[in-house]
PDB file of C-alpha atoms in Angstrom:
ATOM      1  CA  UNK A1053       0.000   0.000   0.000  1.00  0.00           C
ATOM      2  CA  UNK A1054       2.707   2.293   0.881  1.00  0.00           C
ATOM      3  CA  UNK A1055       4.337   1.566  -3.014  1.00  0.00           C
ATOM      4  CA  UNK A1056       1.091   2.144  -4.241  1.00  0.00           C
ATOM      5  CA  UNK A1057       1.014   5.595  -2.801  1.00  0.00           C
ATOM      6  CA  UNK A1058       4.344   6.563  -3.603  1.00  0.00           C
ATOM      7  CA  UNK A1059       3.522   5.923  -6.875  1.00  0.00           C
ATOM      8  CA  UNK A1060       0.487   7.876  -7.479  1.00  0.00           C
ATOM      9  CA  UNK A1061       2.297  10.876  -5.475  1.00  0.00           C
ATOM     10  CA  UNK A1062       4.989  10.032  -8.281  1.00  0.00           C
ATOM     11  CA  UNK A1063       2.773  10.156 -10.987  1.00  0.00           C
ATOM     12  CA  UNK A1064       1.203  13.397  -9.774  1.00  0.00           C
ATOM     13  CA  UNK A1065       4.435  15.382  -9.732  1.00  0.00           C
ATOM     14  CA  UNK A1066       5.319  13.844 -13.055  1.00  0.00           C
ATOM     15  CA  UNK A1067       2.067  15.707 -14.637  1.00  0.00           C
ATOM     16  CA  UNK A1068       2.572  18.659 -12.229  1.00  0.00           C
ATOM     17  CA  UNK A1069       6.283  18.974 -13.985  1.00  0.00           C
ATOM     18  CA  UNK A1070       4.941  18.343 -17.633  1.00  0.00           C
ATOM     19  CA  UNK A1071       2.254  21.232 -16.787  1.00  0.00           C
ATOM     20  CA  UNK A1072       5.338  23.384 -15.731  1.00  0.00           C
ATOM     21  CA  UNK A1073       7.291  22.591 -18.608  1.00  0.00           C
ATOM     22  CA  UNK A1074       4.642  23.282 -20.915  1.00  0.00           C
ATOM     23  CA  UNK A1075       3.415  26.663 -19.437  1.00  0.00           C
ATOM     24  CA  UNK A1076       7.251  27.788 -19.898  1.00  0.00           C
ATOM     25  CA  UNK A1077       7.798  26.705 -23.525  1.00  0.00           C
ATOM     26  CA  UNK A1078       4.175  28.714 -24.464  1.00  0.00           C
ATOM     27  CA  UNK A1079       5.301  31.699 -22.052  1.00  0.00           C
ATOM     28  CA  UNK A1080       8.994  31.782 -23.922  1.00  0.00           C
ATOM     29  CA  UNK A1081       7.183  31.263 -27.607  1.00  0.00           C
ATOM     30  CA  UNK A1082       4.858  34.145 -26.993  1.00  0.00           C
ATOM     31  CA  UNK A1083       7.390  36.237 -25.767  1.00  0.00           C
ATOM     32  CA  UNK A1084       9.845  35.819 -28.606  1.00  0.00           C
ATOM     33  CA  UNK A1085       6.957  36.401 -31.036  1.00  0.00           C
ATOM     34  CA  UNK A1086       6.473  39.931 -29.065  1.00  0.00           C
ATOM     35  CA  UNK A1087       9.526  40.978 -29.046  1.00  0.00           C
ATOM     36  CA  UNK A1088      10.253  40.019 -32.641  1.00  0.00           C
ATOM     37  CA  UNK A1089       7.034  41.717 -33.759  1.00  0.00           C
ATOM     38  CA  UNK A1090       8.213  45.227 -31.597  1.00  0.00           C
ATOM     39  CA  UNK A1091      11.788  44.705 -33.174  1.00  0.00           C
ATOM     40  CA  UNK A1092      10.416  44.570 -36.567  1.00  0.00           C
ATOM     41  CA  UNK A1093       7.069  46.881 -36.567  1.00  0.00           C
ATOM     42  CA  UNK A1094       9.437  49.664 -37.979  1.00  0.00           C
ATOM     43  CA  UNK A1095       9.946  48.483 -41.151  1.00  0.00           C
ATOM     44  CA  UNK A1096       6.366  47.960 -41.535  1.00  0.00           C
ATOM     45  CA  UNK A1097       5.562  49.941 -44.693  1.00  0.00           C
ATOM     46  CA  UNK A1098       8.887  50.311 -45.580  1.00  0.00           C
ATOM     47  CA  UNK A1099      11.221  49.038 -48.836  1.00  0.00           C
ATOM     48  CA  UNK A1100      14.770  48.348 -48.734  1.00  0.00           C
ATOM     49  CA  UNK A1101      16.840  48.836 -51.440  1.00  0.00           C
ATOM     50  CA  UNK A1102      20.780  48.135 -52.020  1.00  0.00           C
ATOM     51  CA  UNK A1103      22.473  49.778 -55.036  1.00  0.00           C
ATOM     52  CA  UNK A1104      25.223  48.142 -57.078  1.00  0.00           C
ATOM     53  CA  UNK A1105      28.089  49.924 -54.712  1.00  0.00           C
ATOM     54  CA  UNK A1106      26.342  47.951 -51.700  1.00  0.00           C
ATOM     55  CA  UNK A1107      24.520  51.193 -50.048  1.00  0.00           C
ATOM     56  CA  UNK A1108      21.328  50.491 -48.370  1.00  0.00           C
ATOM     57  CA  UNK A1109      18.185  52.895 -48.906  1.00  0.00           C
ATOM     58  CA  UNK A1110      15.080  52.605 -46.845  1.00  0.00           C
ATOM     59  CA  UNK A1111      12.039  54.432 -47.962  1.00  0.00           C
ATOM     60  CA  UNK A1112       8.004  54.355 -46.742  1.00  0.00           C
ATOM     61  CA  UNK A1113       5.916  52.999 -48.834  1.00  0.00           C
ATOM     62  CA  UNK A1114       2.593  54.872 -49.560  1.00  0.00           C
ATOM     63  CA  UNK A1115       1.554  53.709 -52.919  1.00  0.00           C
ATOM     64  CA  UNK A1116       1.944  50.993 -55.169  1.00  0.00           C
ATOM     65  CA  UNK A1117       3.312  53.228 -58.029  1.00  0.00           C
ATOM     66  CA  UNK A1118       6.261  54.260 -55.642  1.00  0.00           C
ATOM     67  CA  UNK A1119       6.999  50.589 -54.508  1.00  0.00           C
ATOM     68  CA  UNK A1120       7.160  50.132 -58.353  1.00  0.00           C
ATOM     69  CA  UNK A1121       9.212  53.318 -58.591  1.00  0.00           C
ATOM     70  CA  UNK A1122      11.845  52.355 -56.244  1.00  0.00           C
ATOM     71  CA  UNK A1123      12.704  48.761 -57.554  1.00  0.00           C
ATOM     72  CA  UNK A1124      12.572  50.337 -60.982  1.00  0.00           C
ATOM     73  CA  UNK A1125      15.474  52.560 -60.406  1.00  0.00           C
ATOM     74  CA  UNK A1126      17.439  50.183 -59.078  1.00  0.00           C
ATOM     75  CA  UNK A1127      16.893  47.632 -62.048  1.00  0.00           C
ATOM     76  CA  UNK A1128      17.621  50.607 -64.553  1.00  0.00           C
ATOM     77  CA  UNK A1129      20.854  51.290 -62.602  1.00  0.00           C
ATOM     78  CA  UNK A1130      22.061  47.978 -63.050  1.00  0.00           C
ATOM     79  CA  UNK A1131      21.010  47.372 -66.652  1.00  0.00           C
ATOM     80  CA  UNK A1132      22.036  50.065 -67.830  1.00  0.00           C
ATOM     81  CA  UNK A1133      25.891  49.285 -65.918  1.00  0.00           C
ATOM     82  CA  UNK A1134      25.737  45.988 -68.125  1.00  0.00           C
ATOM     83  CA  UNK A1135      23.955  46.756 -71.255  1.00  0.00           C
ATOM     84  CA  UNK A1136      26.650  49.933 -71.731  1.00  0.00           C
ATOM     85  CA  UNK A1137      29.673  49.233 -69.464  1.00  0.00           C
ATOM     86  CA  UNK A1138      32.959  47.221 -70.336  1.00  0.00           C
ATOM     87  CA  UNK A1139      36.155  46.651 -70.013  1.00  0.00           C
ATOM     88  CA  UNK A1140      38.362  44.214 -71.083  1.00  0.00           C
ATOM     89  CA  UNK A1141      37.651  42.169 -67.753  1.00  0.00           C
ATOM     90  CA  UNK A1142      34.164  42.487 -67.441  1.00  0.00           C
ATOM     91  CA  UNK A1143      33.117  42.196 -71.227  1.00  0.00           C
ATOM     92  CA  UNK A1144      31.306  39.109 -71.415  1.00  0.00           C
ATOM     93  CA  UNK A1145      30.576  38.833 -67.778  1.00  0.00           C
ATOM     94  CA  UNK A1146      28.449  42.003 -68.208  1.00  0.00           C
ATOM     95  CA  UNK A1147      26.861  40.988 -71.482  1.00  0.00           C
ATOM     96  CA  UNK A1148      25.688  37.743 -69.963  1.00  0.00           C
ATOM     97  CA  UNK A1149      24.460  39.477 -66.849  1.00  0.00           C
ATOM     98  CA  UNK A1150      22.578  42.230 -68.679  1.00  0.00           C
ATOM     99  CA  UNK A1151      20.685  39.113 -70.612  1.00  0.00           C
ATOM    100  CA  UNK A1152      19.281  38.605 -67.304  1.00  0.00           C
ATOM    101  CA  UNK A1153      17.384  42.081 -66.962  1.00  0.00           C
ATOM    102  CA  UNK A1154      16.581  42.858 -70.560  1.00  0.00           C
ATOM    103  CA  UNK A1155      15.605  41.487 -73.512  1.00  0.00           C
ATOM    104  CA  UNK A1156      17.600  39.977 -76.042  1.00  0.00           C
ATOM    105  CA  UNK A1157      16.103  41.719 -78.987  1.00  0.00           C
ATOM    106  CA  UNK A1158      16.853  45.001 -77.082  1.00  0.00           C
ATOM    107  CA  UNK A1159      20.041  43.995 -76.025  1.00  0.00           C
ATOM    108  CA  UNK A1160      21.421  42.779 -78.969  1.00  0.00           C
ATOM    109  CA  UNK A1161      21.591  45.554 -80.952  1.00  0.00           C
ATOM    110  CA  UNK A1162      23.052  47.668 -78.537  1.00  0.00           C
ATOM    111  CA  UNK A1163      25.365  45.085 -78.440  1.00  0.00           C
ATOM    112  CA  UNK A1164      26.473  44.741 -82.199  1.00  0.00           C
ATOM    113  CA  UNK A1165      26.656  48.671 -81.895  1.00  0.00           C
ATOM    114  CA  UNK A1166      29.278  49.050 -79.629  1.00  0.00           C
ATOM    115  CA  UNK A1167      30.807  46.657 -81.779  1.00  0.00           C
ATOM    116  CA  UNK A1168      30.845  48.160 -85.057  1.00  0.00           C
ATOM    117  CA  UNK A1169      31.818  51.384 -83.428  1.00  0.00           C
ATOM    118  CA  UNK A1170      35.267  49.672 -82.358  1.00  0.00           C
ATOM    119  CA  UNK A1171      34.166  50.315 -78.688  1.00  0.00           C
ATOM    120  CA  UNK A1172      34.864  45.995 -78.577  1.00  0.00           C
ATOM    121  CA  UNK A1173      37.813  45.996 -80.060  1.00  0.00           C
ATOM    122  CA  UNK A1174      38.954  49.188 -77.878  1.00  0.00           C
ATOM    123  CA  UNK A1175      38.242  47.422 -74.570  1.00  0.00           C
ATOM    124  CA  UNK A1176      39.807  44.057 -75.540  1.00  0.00           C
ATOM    125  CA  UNK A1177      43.146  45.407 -77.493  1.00  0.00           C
ATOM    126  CA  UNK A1178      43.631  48.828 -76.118  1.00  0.00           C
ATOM    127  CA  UNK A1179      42.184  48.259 -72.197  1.00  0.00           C
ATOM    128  CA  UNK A1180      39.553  51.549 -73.203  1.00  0.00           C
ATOM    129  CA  UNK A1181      36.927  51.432 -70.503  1.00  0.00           C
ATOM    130  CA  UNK A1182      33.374  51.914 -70.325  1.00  0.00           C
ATOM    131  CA  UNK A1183      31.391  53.118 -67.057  1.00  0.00           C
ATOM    132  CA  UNK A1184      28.224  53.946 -66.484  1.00  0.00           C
ATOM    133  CA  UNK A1185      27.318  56.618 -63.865  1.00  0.00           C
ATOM    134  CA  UNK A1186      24.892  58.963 -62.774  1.00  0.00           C
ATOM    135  CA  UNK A1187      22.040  56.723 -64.012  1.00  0.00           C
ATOM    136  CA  UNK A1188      18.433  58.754 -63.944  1.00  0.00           C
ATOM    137  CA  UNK A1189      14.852  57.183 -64.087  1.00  0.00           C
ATOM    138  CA  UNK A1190      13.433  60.283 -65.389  1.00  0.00           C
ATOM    139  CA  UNK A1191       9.768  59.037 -66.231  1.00  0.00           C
ATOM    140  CA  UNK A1192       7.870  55.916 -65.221  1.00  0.00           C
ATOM    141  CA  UNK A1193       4.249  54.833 -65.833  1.00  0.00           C
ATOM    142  CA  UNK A1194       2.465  53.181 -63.332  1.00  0.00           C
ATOM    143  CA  UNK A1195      -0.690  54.085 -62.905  1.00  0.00           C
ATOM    144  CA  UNK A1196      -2.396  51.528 -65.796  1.00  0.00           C
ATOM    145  CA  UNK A1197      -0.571  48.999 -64.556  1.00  0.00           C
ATOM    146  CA  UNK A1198       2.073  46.581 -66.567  1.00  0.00           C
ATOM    147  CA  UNK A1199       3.813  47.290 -68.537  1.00  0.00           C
ATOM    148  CA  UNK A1200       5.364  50.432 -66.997  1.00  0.00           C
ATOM    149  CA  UNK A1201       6.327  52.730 -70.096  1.00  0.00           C
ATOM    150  CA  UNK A1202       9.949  54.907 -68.646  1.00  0.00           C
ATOM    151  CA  UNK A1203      12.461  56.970 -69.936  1.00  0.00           C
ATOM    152  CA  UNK A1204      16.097  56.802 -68.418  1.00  0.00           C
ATOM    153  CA  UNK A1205      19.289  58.804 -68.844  1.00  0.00           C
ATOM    154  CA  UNK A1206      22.688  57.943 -67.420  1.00  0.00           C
ATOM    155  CA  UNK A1207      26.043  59.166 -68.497  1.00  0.00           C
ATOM    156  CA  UNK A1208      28.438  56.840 -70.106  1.00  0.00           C
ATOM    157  CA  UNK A1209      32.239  57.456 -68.999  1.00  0.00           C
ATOM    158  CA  UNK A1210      34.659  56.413 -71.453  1.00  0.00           C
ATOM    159  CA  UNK A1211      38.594  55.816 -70.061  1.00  0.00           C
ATOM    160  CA  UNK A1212      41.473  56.065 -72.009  1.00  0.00           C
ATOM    161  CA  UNK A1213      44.588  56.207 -70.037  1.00  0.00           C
ATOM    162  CA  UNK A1214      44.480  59.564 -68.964  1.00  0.00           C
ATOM    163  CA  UNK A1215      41.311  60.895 -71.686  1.00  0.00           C
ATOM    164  CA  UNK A1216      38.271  61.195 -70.633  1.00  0.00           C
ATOM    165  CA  UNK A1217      35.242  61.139 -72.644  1.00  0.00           C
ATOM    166  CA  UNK A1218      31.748  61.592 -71.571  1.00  0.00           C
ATOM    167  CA  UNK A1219      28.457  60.621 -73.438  1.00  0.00           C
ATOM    168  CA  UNK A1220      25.075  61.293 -72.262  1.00  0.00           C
ATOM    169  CA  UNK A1221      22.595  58.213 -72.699  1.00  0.00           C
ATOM    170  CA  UNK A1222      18.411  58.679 -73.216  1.00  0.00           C
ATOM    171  CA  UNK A1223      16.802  55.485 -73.310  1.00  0.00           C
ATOM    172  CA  UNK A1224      13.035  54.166 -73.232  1.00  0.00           C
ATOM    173  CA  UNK A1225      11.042  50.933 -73.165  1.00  0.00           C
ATOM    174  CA  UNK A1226       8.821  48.876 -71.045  1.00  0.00           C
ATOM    175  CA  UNK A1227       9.013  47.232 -67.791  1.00  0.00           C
ATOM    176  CA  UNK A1228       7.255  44.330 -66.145  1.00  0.00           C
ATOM    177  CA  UNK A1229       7.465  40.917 -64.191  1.00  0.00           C
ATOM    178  CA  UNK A1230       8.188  37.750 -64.602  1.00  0.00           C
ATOM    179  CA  UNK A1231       9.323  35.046 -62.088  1.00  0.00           C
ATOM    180  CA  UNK A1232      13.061  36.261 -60.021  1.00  0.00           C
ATOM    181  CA  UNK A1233      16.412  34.584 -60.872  1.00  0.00           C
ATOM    182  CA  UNK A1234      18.654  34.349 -58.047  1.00  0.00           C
ATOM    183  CA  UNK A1235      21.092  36.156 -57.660  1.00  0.00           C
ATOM    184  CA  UNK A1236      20.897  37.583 -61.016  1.00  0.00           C
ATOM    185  CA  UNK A1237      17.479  39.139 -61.116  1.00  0.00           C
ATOM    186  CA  UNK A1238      16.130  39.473 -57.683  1.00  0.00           C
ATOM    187  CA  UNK A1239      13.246  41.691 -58.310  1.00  0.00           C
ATOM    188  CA  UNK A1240      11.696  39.868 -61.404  1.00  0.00           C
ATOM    189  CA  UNK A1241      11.341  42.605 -63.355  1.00  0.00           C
ATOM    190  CA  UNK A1242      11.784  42.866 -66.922  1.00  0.00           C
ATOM    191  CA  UNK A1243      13.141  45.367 -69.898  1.00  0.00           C
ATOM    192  CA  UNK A1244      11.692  45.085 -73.056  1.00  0.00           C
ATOM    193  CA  UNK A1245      11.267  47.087 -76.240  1.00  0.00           C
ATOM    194  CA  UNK A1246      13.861  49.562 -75.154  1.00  0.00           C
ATOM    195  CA  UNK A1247      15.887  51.757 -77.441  1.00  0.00           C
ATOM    196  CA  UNK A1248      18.858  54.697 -76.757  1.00  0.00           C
ATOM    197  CA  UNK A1249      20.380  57.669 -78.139  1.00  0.00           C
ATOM    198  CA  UNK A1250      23.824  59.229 -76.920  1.00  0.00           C
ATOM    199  CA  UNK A1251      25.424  62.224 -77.666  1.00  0.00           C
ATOM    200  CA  UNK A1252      28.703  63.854 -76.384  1.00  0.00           C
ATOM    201  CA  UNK A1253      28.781  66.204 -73.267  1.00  0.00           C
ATOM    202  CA  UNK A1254      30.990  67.953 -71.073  1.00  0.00           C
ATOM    203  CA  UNK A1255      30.516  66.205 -67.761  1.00  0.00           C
ATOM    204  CA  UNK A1256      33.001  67.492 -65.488  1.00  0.00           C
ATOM    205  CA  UNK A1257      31.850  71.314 -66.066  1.00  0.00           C
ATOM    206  CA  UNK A1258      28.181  70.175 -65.062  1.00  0.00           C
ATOM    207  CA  UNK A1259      29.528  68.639 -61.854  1.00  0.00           C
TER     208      UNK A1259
END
């Protein structure tokens, strides 16, 4: 008899601990999901963005059209980098990764320009180089939804040794989605019937 009641006085602490030990693992998961909801409830509403040079940018969101906005400049930024800069290194690289953002068909002949221009043959034989900077969404369409008709500008700095040349670039075409490609396309957007001009400037007086 006196087993028998140690044993039910057993079993009673047993569920007494299990009780315990459950109230503390609900008591800890609540309390982590408050505090990670309070650490987090300022970037509700909020976009982050991180530019090609690795700077972070954290705007509010109040529309749609700016959430658009925002992850349109920074696809423009980097297609226009690859579309339009090269150098001997980067070449190919930068040709393949631009195939990624844009369309072929409006890639391409950009492409084959450069090319009959000698800009290719500069790069690869004479170590020219080709950077883009300054890049501008000037225009975007978003309130009809896709696809978003833009306008862009950037300035195209051309290196060789110690000249400096400086062209200013107007482009335009269309923007929408399509599924992300990791890491090469994070956003999922896409360029497509796009076209460009350029035309000489004097950069460094404007700065």
């Amino acid at each position: 008899m006196k087993g028998y009641n140690q044993s039910v006085k057993g079993k009673k602490e047993n569920r007494l601990a299990m009780r315990l030990i459950t109230i503390s693992c609900t008591t800890i998961t609540v309390a982590a999901l408050f505090f990670y909801f309070i650490n987090n409830l300022n970037l509700i509403g909020k976009v982050q963005v991180i530019d090609t040079s690795g700077r972070t940018y954290e705007k509010e969101i109040k529309d749609y059209g700016e959430v658009v906005t925002t992850a349109a400049r920074f696809h423009l930024d980097r297609t226009m980098q690859y579309v339009n800069g090269f150098s001997r290194e980067t070449l190919k690289e930068n040709q393949a990764k631009a195939l990624f953002l844009i369309d072929p068909s409006s890639a391409l002949p950009i492409f084959e320009a450069y090319k009959k221009d000698q800009a290719y043959s500069d790069a690869l034989q004479r170590g020219h180089i080709y950077r883009v900077i300054d890049t501008e969404l000037k225009t975007i369409e978003t309130s009809n939804g896709e696809p978003y008709r833009f306008t862009v500008s950037s300035i195209l700095e051309i290196k060789d040794g110690a000249r400096v040349e400086y062209f200013n670039i107007e482009g335009n075409g269309l923007l929408t989605h399509r599924k992300p490609s990791y890491p090469n396309n994070e956003n999922g957007l896409w360029v497509s019937d796009y076209t460009q001009t350029s035309k000489r400037v004097d950069y460094e007086q404007r700065k």
